[in-house]
Amino acid sequence: MDFLDRSFTQLKTRKWLFQVLEFFFLAVVFGLSYTQDPIYSSAGNQHTKFLHGLANAGRGFLSQDWFASTTDPLPVFSFLVQITYSIHVEYLFYFYYFLLFGAYAWSIVGIVSSFYDVRKNLLRYLLFLILLIAIHTVHIKFFDVDTGKFLHQGVAKQSILMDVFQPACFGAFILMSVYLFLIERRFLAILALGLASNLHPAYIPSMGALVSIYIFLDLRDGRSAKKLLSMGVFALILVMPVVIHMGLSLIQPSIAVLQDSALDIIVNERIPHHADASIWATKPDFPLQLALVIGAAIALKRSKLRAIVAGSLAFAVCLTLLQIVSNSSFLALVAPWRISVFLVPLSSCVLLVKLESALFEIVDVSSATKYRFFLRSCVAILTLLVIYNSVAQVLVFLERDNAIPLLNYINQTKESGSIYLVPPDTKKLQKFRLYTGAPIFVNRKTHPYRDAEVIEWDKRLGLAEAFYNVNRTGDRDRCDVLNRIVEEYGVSHVVVQKDRQAPCAELKSIYSDRKYLLYEVVQ
């Protein structure tokens, strides 16, 4: 242990080497601790966010999927996916996520070090790292609140870190931006915000808020107007391409009357859990998360970090109240409360550092014997956390749900021109497209954003629900719906769950397992 402590102290004197080694150390430790799902195999946003990129790269026949022809809201991220898949190194997706884990943890350590020297000695450092990992991976539930979620996730079920690599994970660059600004690297701070916003345009409001706060703080400190103007212009240059893309491709209505209908479908039918304040603000974790942020702002002494936390909170609260008062569907889709995805983990870590500081005031570690004891304890706890979560990671990768046999069969037998009708609300089949590389008719999870495309998606979803909802549709009417889907959209195969639907005359059974049946449409 003495060797570790001495090495840590010596490395700190070599600043750049220490920073690089620290980044990769945190990437590995935090990455192993925060469990990921296998690519293409989990139920979640990955199957929406990856589809355009994989279709462009030629995975299976995804280019024939209707959704692949819709307007891509994430062109930069899709290009990253396309390039990665094209060079046949899909494991890079895990590597990308490990780098983002490193950026996330490294930035948080740097931010809290601005007011408390976490790196003073190895004991302080490891204790904070244990606390940081704990609030992300240790799930203690009370009154429907999960400590492994509400302490680092934002409101409205939004977060930087997810079960899989996806655009939201680039929110780590927002935390990096805060850290870079605190150490006087202003243009790098704005560049980090630009990267986050281009890879996930939902972060544009966060970028606007933080750039405004940065400029205000520098104006207060007496920086020249020329330098402040250059910061603002640089930010605009970075964000302008994605703003233009969204304005021309997504926001500008195809037909004026369609925009309101499309926004209503997305906000009130597809993502009310993200977009409706009357839903997410009534969850039990919301007041706790709000208290965390307010508590952190109070706990921080007068400083730039306090201004960043308080200013970002004020920005989010004002726009949220504006959305509630105006009932604007567009503002609900923009979701200004997404700022909470970096405010909550940052605030939690501020309070954790305050807790650690209080602990060291109470517990005397000045003697070498006590110091070594606590250092050994921290090393042991950290090792156990990493091992436990790594084992959990392996188990997740070994897990196979009851949809896998069906998907393996389709992956081996799919042909060009085939389109599969699948139950649109079955969570285990959300991975159908990416896992098999085969096009489907529609599902609820994956939706477009351009107004005319949203209307078409909603129409398709209604037809699929009419076919699969036996209680709402009689067998004869259901088969009429299937005939319409086949004739209008060229569906060639139908997946049903066993004991749910009787087959129509047009269907020929070609596969069966304990959970699913696969039929081919007989013309």
XYZ file of C-alpha atoms in Angstrom:
523
model
C 0.000 0.000 0.000
C 2.891 2.361 0.724
C 4.147 1.716 -2.795
C 0.754 2.642 -4.283
C 0.562 5.805 -2.226
C 4.106 6.860 -3.155
C 3.487 6.131 -6.845
C 0.294 8.188 -6.761
C 2.127 11.109 -5.148
C 5.030 10.917 -7.611
C 2.734 10.698 -10.637
C 0.943 13.883 -9.627
C 4.186 15.796 -10.172
C 4.103 14.768 -13.841
C 0.865 16.542 -14.627
C 0.184 15.486 -18.227
C 1.166 11.866 -17.675
C -0.982 11.758 -14.540
C -3.984 13.201 -16.407
C -3.691 10.668 -19.232
C -3.204 7.693 -16.924
C -6.017 8.904 -14.681
C -8.380 9.175 -17.653
C -7.770 5.603 -18.779
C -7.789 4.274 -15.214
C -11.204 5.841 -14.645
C -12.420 4.622 -18.038
C -11.554 1.028 -17.156
C -12.694 1.050 -13.524
C -15.896 2.979 -14.147
C -16.565 1.158 -17.417
C -16.256 -2.267 -15.794
C -18.472 -1.160 -12.928
C -21.285 0.323 -15.016
C -22.926 -2.657 -16.700
C -23.580 -2.449 -20.449
C -25.975 -4.536 -22.491
C -24.696 -6.365 -25.596
C -24.994 -4.357 -28.797
C -28.034 -5.214 -30.916
C -29.438 -7.406 -28.119
C -31.019 -5.070 -25.594
C -34.428 -3.468 -25.588
C -33.989 0.264 -25.780
C -33.079 3.367 -27.738
C -30.110 1.762 -29.479
C -32.476 0.183 -31.989
C -33.725 3.604 -33.010
C -30.437 5.494 -32.877
C -28.328 2.904 -34.751
C -30.742 2.056 -37.540
C -29.921 4.770 -40.077
C -26.183 4.243 -39.693
C -26.383 0.450 -39.969
C -28.739 0.686 -42.929
C -26.295 3.004 -44.721
C -23.434 0.634 -43.876
C -25.254 -2.342 -45.406
C -26.180 -4.453 -42.383
C -28.471 -7.168 -43.706
C -31.384 -5.653 -45.605
C -32.025 -2.762 -43.238
C -31.764 -0.324 -46.139
C -35.115 -1.755 -47.291
C -36.778 -0.882 -43.986
C -39.226 2.016 -44.255
C -37.748 3.728 -41.211
C -34.330 3.806 -42.897
C -35.865 6.038 -45.596
C -37.126 8.601 -43.078
C -35.252 11.784 -42.213
C -32.289 11.059 -39.957
C -32.382 13.278 -36.832
C -28.859 12.190 -35.839
C -26.695 12.461 -38.986
C -23.353 12.813 -37.175
C -23.968 9.875 -34.862
C -25.296 7.798 -37.777
C -22.101 8.542 -39.689
C -20.045 7.297 -36.732
C -22.109 4.099 -36.635
C -21.801 3.670 -40.399
C -18.021 4.083 -40.426
C -17.554 1.766 -37.450
C -19.705 -0.988 -38.930
C -18.113 -0.580 -42.373
C -14.639 -1.384 -41.039
C -16.050 -4.558 -39.439
C -14.937 -3.715 -35.908
C -18.247 -3.521 -34.079
C -16.537 -4.014 -30.728
C -15.416 -0.411 -31.127
C -18.888 0.555 -29.896
C -17.902 -0.819 -26.484
C -14.575 1.002 -26.709
C -16.343 4.276 -27.505
C -18.488 3.830 -24.433
C -15.466 3.126 -22.244
C -13.925 6.384 -23.481
C -17.133 8.211 -22.585
C -17.114 6.569 -19.158
C -13.598 7.916 -18.770
C -14.631 11.395 -19.900
C -17.586 11.340 -17.515
C -15.679 10.238 -14.402
C -12.530 12.255 -15.212
C -14.597 15.416 -15.654
C -16.459 14.908 -12.382
C -13.207 14.335 -10.498
C -11.807 17.483 -12.075
C -14.893 19.556 -11.264
C -15.038 18.632 -7.587
C -11.278 19.167 -7.349
C -11.932 22.846 -8.055
C -13.110 23.272 -4.445
C -11.865 20.125 -2.674
C -8.539 18.453 -3.393
C -9.727 14.909 -4.145
C -6.262 14.113 -5.452
C -4.473 15.240 -2.272
C -3.663 11.635 -1.433
C -4.634 8.165 -2.591
C -7.055 7.603 0.297
C -9.127 10.657 -0.574
C -9.075 9.715 -4.230
C -10.174 6.102 -3.779
C -12.896 6.983 -1.282
C -14.431 9.458 -3.708
C -14.163 6.943 -6.540
C -15.999 4.366 -4.408
C -18.763 6.886 -3.680
C -18.944 7.855 -7.359
C -19.309 4.245 -8.496
C -21.792 3.512 -5.704
C -24.300 6.180 -6.747
C -24.240 4.768 -10.274
C -24.348 1.042 -9.555
C -25.623 0.327 -6.038
C -29.408 0.050 -6.139
C -31.097 0.637 -2.793
C -34.833 1.120 -3.168
C -37.126 3.006 -0.837
C -40.608 4.401 -1.583
C -40.247 3.659 -5.332
C -36.950 5.562 -5.435
C -33.778 3.782 -6.588
C -30.514 5.271 -5.330
C -28.692 3.749 -8.296
C -30.796 5.918 -10.586
C -32.091 9.116 -9.018
C -28.639 10.167 -7.774
C -27.201 10.364 -11.293
C -30.079 10.333 -13.772
C -31.979 13.407 -14.853
C -35.703 13.961 -14.588
C -38.210 12.556 -17.086
C -36.298 9.274 -17.457
C -33.431 11.052 -19.202
C -29.784 10.411 -18.477
C -26.259 10.648 -19.828
C -25.291 7.077 -19.010
C -27.490 4.302 -20.380
C -27.497 0.524 -20.618
C -26.052 0.770 -24.129
C -23.879 3.157 -26.127
C -26.093 5.758 -27.797
C -26.116 9.521 -28.562
C -27.247 10.553 -25.064
C -23.959 9.183 -23.684
C -22.107 12.046 -25.348
C -23.557 14.223 -22.605
C -20.290 13.322 -20.865
C -18.816 16.140 -22.958
C -21.099 18.602 -21.143
C -19.465 17.700 -17.846
C -16.088 17.904 -19.561
C -17.012 21.380 -20.779
C -17.752 22.528 -17.225
C -14.398 21.178 -16.060
C -12.502 22.781 -18.940
C -14.132 26.135 -18.271
C -13.196 25.956 -14.594
C -9.527 25.446 -15.540
C -9.627 28.381 -17.988
C -9.783 26.330 -21.204
C -12.696 28.307 -22.611
C -12.612 27.381 -26.279
C -12.054 23.719 -25.493
C -15.053 23.973 -23.153
C -17.201 25.306 -25.982
C -15.793 22.698 -28.375
C -16.892 19.959 -25.958
C -20.412 21.411 -25.941
C -20.380 21.512 -29.733
C -19.427 17.837 -29.909
C -22.242 16.897 -27.530
C -24.805 18.936 -29.475
C -23.790 17.648 -32.896
C -23.864 14.032 -31.774
C -27.150 14.518 -29.901
C -29.082 17.692 -30.843
C -31.200 17.361 -27.688
C -28.208 18.912 -25.911
C -28.486 22.205 -27.819
C -30.478 23.889 -24.984
C -27.805 22.793 -22.501
C -25.145 24.235 -24.771
C -27.039 27.513 -25.056
C -27.440 27.765 -21.294
C -23.803 26.991 -20.491
C -22.300 29.240 -23.167
C -24.474 32.088 -21.883
C -23.321 31.424 -18.316
C -19.666 31.230 -19.400
C -19.925 34.574 -21.190
C -21.711 36.171 -18.231
C -19.051 34.969 -15.789
C -16.244 36.224 -18.016
C -18.039 39.542 -18.466
C -18.300 39.836 -14.681
C -14.575 39.114 -14.413
C -13.766 41.901 -16.865
C -12.711 39.966 -19.954
C -12.685 42.015 -23.145
C -15.794 42.243 -25.305
C -13.766 40.963 -28.272
C -12.908 37.720 -26.480
C -16.494 37.255 -25.322
C -17.773 37.843 -28.841
C -15.309 35.313 -30.230
C -16.600 32.728 -27.724
C -20.180 33.307 -28.844
C -19.289 33.194 -32.537
C -17.300 29.986 -32.050
C -20.290 28.383 -30.323
C -22.609 29.440 -33.157
C -20.240 28.062 -35.792
C -20.126 24.709 -34.007
C -23.869 24.336 -33.568
C -25.076 25.930 -36.807
C -24.804 22.819 -39.046
C -27.021 20.699 -36.813
C -29.462 23.586 -36.274
C -29.772 24.089 -40.029
C -30.240 20.354 -40.573
C -32.972 20.172 -37.965
C -34.646 23.345 -39.180
C -34.770 22.317 -42.821
C -35.280 18.584 -42.442
C -37.350 18.158 -39.287
C -38.911 21.332 -37.901
C -40.057 23.040 -41.108
C -43.533 21.596 -41.798
C -44.187 19.605 -44.960
C -47.801 20.780 -44.782
C -48.665 23.303 -42.073
C -51.610 21.363 -40.675
C -49.473 18.242 -40.204
C -46.992 19.757 -37.768
C -49.407 20.132 -34.860
C -50.736 16.615 -35.378
C -47.243 15.149 -35.555
C -46.095 16.988 -32.434
C -49.190 15.813 -30.575
C -48.499 12.206 -31.568
C -44.873 12.325 -30.417
C -45.365 14.332 -27.230
C -48.646 12.903 -25.964
C -48.688 9.382 -27.388
C -45.107 8.280 -27.975
C -42.968 9.980 -25.308
C -45.225 11.524 -22.626
C -42.852 10.124 -19.984
C -40.161 12.427 -21.414
C -42.279 15.363 -22.548
C -45.239 15.772 -20.177
C -44.333 17.618 -16.975
C -47.561 16.477 -15.333
C -46.171 12.928 -15.538
C -42.466 13.196 -14.711
C -42.816 16.000 -12.154
C -45.171 13.857 -10.068
C -42.693 10.981 -9.746
C -41.284 10.500 -6.219
C -37.688 11.007 -7.350
C -38.316 14.481 -8.839
C -38.464 16.481 -5.572
C -35.413 14.601 -4.310
C -33.442 15.429 -7.451
C -34.523 19.066 -7.284
C -33.437 19.154 -3.645
C -30.057 17.680 -4.646
C -29.394 20.464 -7.128
C -30.582 23.219 -4.799
C -28.569 21.678 -1.971
C -25.422 21.613 -4.098
C -25.894 25.250 -5.115
C -26.222 26.209 -1.450
C -23.295 24.034 -0.329
C -20.949 25.550 -2.876
C -19.366 28.778 -1.768
C -19.442 31.793 -4.044
C -17.640 30.478 -7.104
C -17.927 29.892 -10.818
C -19.184 26.369 -10.202
C -21.975 27.666 -7.997
C -22.969 30.116 -10.725
C -22.964 27.320 -13.308
C -25.187 25.079 -11.172
C -27.575 27.857 -10.132
C -27.675 29.423 -13.600
C -28.381 26.109 -15.338
C -31.115 25.323 -12.818
C -32.703 28.756 -13.335
C -32.578 28.292 -17.116
C -34.276 24.888 -16.891
C -36.916 26.045 -14.402
C -37.843 29.147 -16.418
C -38.244 27.261 -19.698
C -40.096 24.435 -17.966
C -42.572 26.897 -16.447
C -42.930 28.550 -19.854
C -43.758 25.184 -21.404
C -46.321 24.397 -18.719
C -48.011 27.807 -18.994
C -47.987 27.889 -22.807
C -48.686 24.159 -23.216
C -46.296 24.266 -26.166
C -45.819 20.844 -27.738
C -42.687 22.075 -29.493
C -41.104 23.205 -26.229
C -42.155 19.905 -24.650
C -40.307 18.080 -27.438
C -37.235 20.276 -26.914
C -37.421 19.285 -23.214
C -35.419 22.072 -21.529
C -35.505 19.963 -18.360
C -32.944 17.684 -20.011
C -30.383 20.031 -18.467
C -30.958 17.907 -15.360
C -28.959 15.045 -16.911
C -25.721 16.802 -15.999
C -27.000 18.866 -13.074
C -28.134 15.874 -11.016
C -24.913 13.791 -11.150
C -22.811 16.924 -10.719
C -24.855 18.006 -7.697
C -24.752 14.526 -6.177
C -20.970 14.485 -6.454
C -20.684 17.955 -4.935
C -22.633 16.739 -1.902
C -20.616 13.507 -1.777
C -17.407 15.501 -1.610
C -18.873 17.592 1.189
C -19.703 14.323 2.965
C -16.180 12.999 2.416
C -14.699 16.216 3.737
C -16.858 15.959 6.859
C -15.797 12.337 7.354
C -12.119 13.249 7.303
C -12.776 15.935 9.898
C -14.451 13.375 12.159
C -12.150 10.402 11.538
C -8.497 10.915 12.369
C -6.233 9.402 9.704
C -3.130 11.377 10.586
C -1.236 8.385 11.958
C 0.451 6.097 9.431
C -1.227 3.012 10.911
C -4.754 4.383 10.575
C -4.020 5.775 7.125
C -2.806 2.394 5.867
C -5.832 0.645 7.403
C -8.312 2.935 5.690
C -6.346 2.828 2.434
C -6.387 -0.984 2.440
C -10.113 -0.902 3.179
C -10.776 1.424 0.242
C -8.688 -0.702 -2.123
C -10.598 -3.798 -1.001
C -14.025 -2.158 -1.365
C -13.187 -0.721 -4.775
C -11.866 -4.090 -5.949
C -15.015 -5.849 -4.743
C -17.238 -3.288 -6.472
C -15.414 -3.699 -9.768
C -15.358 -7.512 -9.556
C -19.023 -7.745 -8.549
C -20.163 -5.467 -11.362
C -17.845 -7.166 -13.865
C -19.414 -10.529 -13.025
C -22.833 -8.939 -13.473
C -21.599 -7.683 -16.855
C -20.593 -11.193 -17.926
C -23.961 -12.584 -16.817
C -25.769 -9.938 -18.867
C -23.796 -10.968 -21.949
C -24.583 -14.649 -21.325
C -28.294 -14.036 -20.820
C -30.594 -15.159 -23.626
C -34.278 -14.265 -23.633
C -37.008 -16.339 -25.269
C -36.993 -14.249 -28.454
C -33.441 -15.249 -29.425
C -34.297 -18.603 -31.115
C -36.793 -16.843 -33.404
C -34.371 -14.020 -34.173
C -31.540 -16.451 -34.912
C -33.770 -18.296 -37.370
C -34.737 -15.075 -39.138
C -31.124 -13.911 -39.175
C -30.176 -17.094 -41.043
C -33.138 -17.215 -43.450
C -33.935 -13.570 -44.274
C -34.050 -12.599 -47.937
C -34.025 -9.351 -49.857
C -37.529 -7.955 -50.214
C -38.886 -9.584 -47.066
C -40.732 -7.375 -44.587
C -41.763 -8.717 -41.194
C -44.882 -7.777 -39.272
C -44.094 -8.090 -35.553
C -46.060 -7.267 -32.386
C -45.378 -3.505 -32.091
C -45.386 -3.342 -28.294
C -43.406 -6.472 -27.396
C -40.269 -5.250 -25.626
C -38.183 -8.336 -26.388
C -38.760 -7.816 -30.114
C -37.500 -4.225 -30.124
C -34.107 -5.653 -31.070
C -35.572 -7.395 -34.134
C -34.127 -5.057 -36.764
C -30.585 -4.689 -35.465
C -30.205 -8.283 -34.311
C -31.447 -9.870 -37.547
C -30.728 -7.193 -40.133
C -34.264 -7.727 -41.454
C -36.801 -4.933 -42.118
C -40.035 -4.750 -40.155
C -43.326 -3.015 -40.830
C -43.364 -0.869 -37.683
C -42.944 -0.879 -33.915
C -43.851 1.629 -31.231
C -40.331 2.238 -29.961
C -38.791 3.480 -33.191
C -40.458 6.589 -34.581
C -39.421 9.393 -36.970
C -39.578 13.138 -36.281
C -40.534 14.819 -39.565
C -44.237 15.580 -39.524
C -45.417 13.653 -42.605
C -43.314 10.669 -41.557
C -44.763 10.749 -38.038
C -48.278 10.634 -39.491
C -47.309 7.635 -41.642
C -45.686 5.914 -38.652
C -48.841 6.446 -36.610
C -50.949 5.000 -39.432
C -48.738 1.922 -39.639
C -48.821 1.525 -35.867
C -52.609 1.690 -35.883
C -52.810 -1.060 -38.501
C -50.378 -3.280 -36.598
C -52.302 -2.785 -33.362
C -55.575 -3.582 -35.120
C -54.121 -6.892 -36.297
C -52.589 -7.932 -32.981
C -55.308 -6.676 -30.628
C -57.663 -9.670 -30.577
C -59.917 -8.098 -27.964
C -60.528 -5.049 -30.128
C -60.705 -6.747 -33.511
C -62.506 -9.929 -34.457
C -60.672 -12.688 -36.331
C -62.310 -11.864 -39.642
C -61.697 -8.140 -39.365
C -58.148 -8.856 -38.221
C -57.459 -10.868 -41.348
C -58.910 -8.040 -43.444
C -56.415 -5.712 -41.752
C -53.620 -8.141 -42.596
C -54.706 -8.234 -46.234
C -54.560 -4.443 -46.335
C -51.073 -4.403 -44.797
C -49.850 -7.015 -47.267
C -51.364 -5.275 -50.292
C -50.313 -1.723 -49.395
C -46.931 -2.362 -47.793
C -45.679 -5.690 -49.125
C -45.360 -7.486 -45.776
C -44.096 -11.014 -46.432
C -43.878 -12.585 -42.948
C -45.867 -12.357 -39.733
C -44.633 -13.030 -36.187
C -47.195 -13.877 -33.508
C -46.958 -15.056 -29.946
C -48.274 -18.544 -29.333
C -51.874 -18.816 -28.108
C -52.547 -15.183 -28.975
C -53.907 -15.124 -32.515
C -55.460 -17.701 -34.797
C -53.727 -17.736 -38.185
C -55.449 -16.236 -41.206
C -55.910 -18.318 -44.339
C -53.198 -16.334 -46.113
C -50.537 -17.470 -43.634
C -48.313 -20.532 -43.852
C -46.434 -21.634 -40.734
C -42.666 -21.911 -41.294
C -41.261 -21.727 -37.749
C -42.401 -22.451 -34.217
C -40.835 -22.424 -30.770
C -42.121 -22.267 -27.210
C -42.939 -18.559 -27.448
C -43.369 -17.476 -31.053
C -44.772 -18.564 -34.401
C -43.509 -17.294 -37.739
C -45.764 -17.324 -40.786
C -45.082 -16.637 -44.424
C -47.700 -14.749 -46.389
C -49.048 -16.900 -49.221
C -50.017 -14.782 -52.206
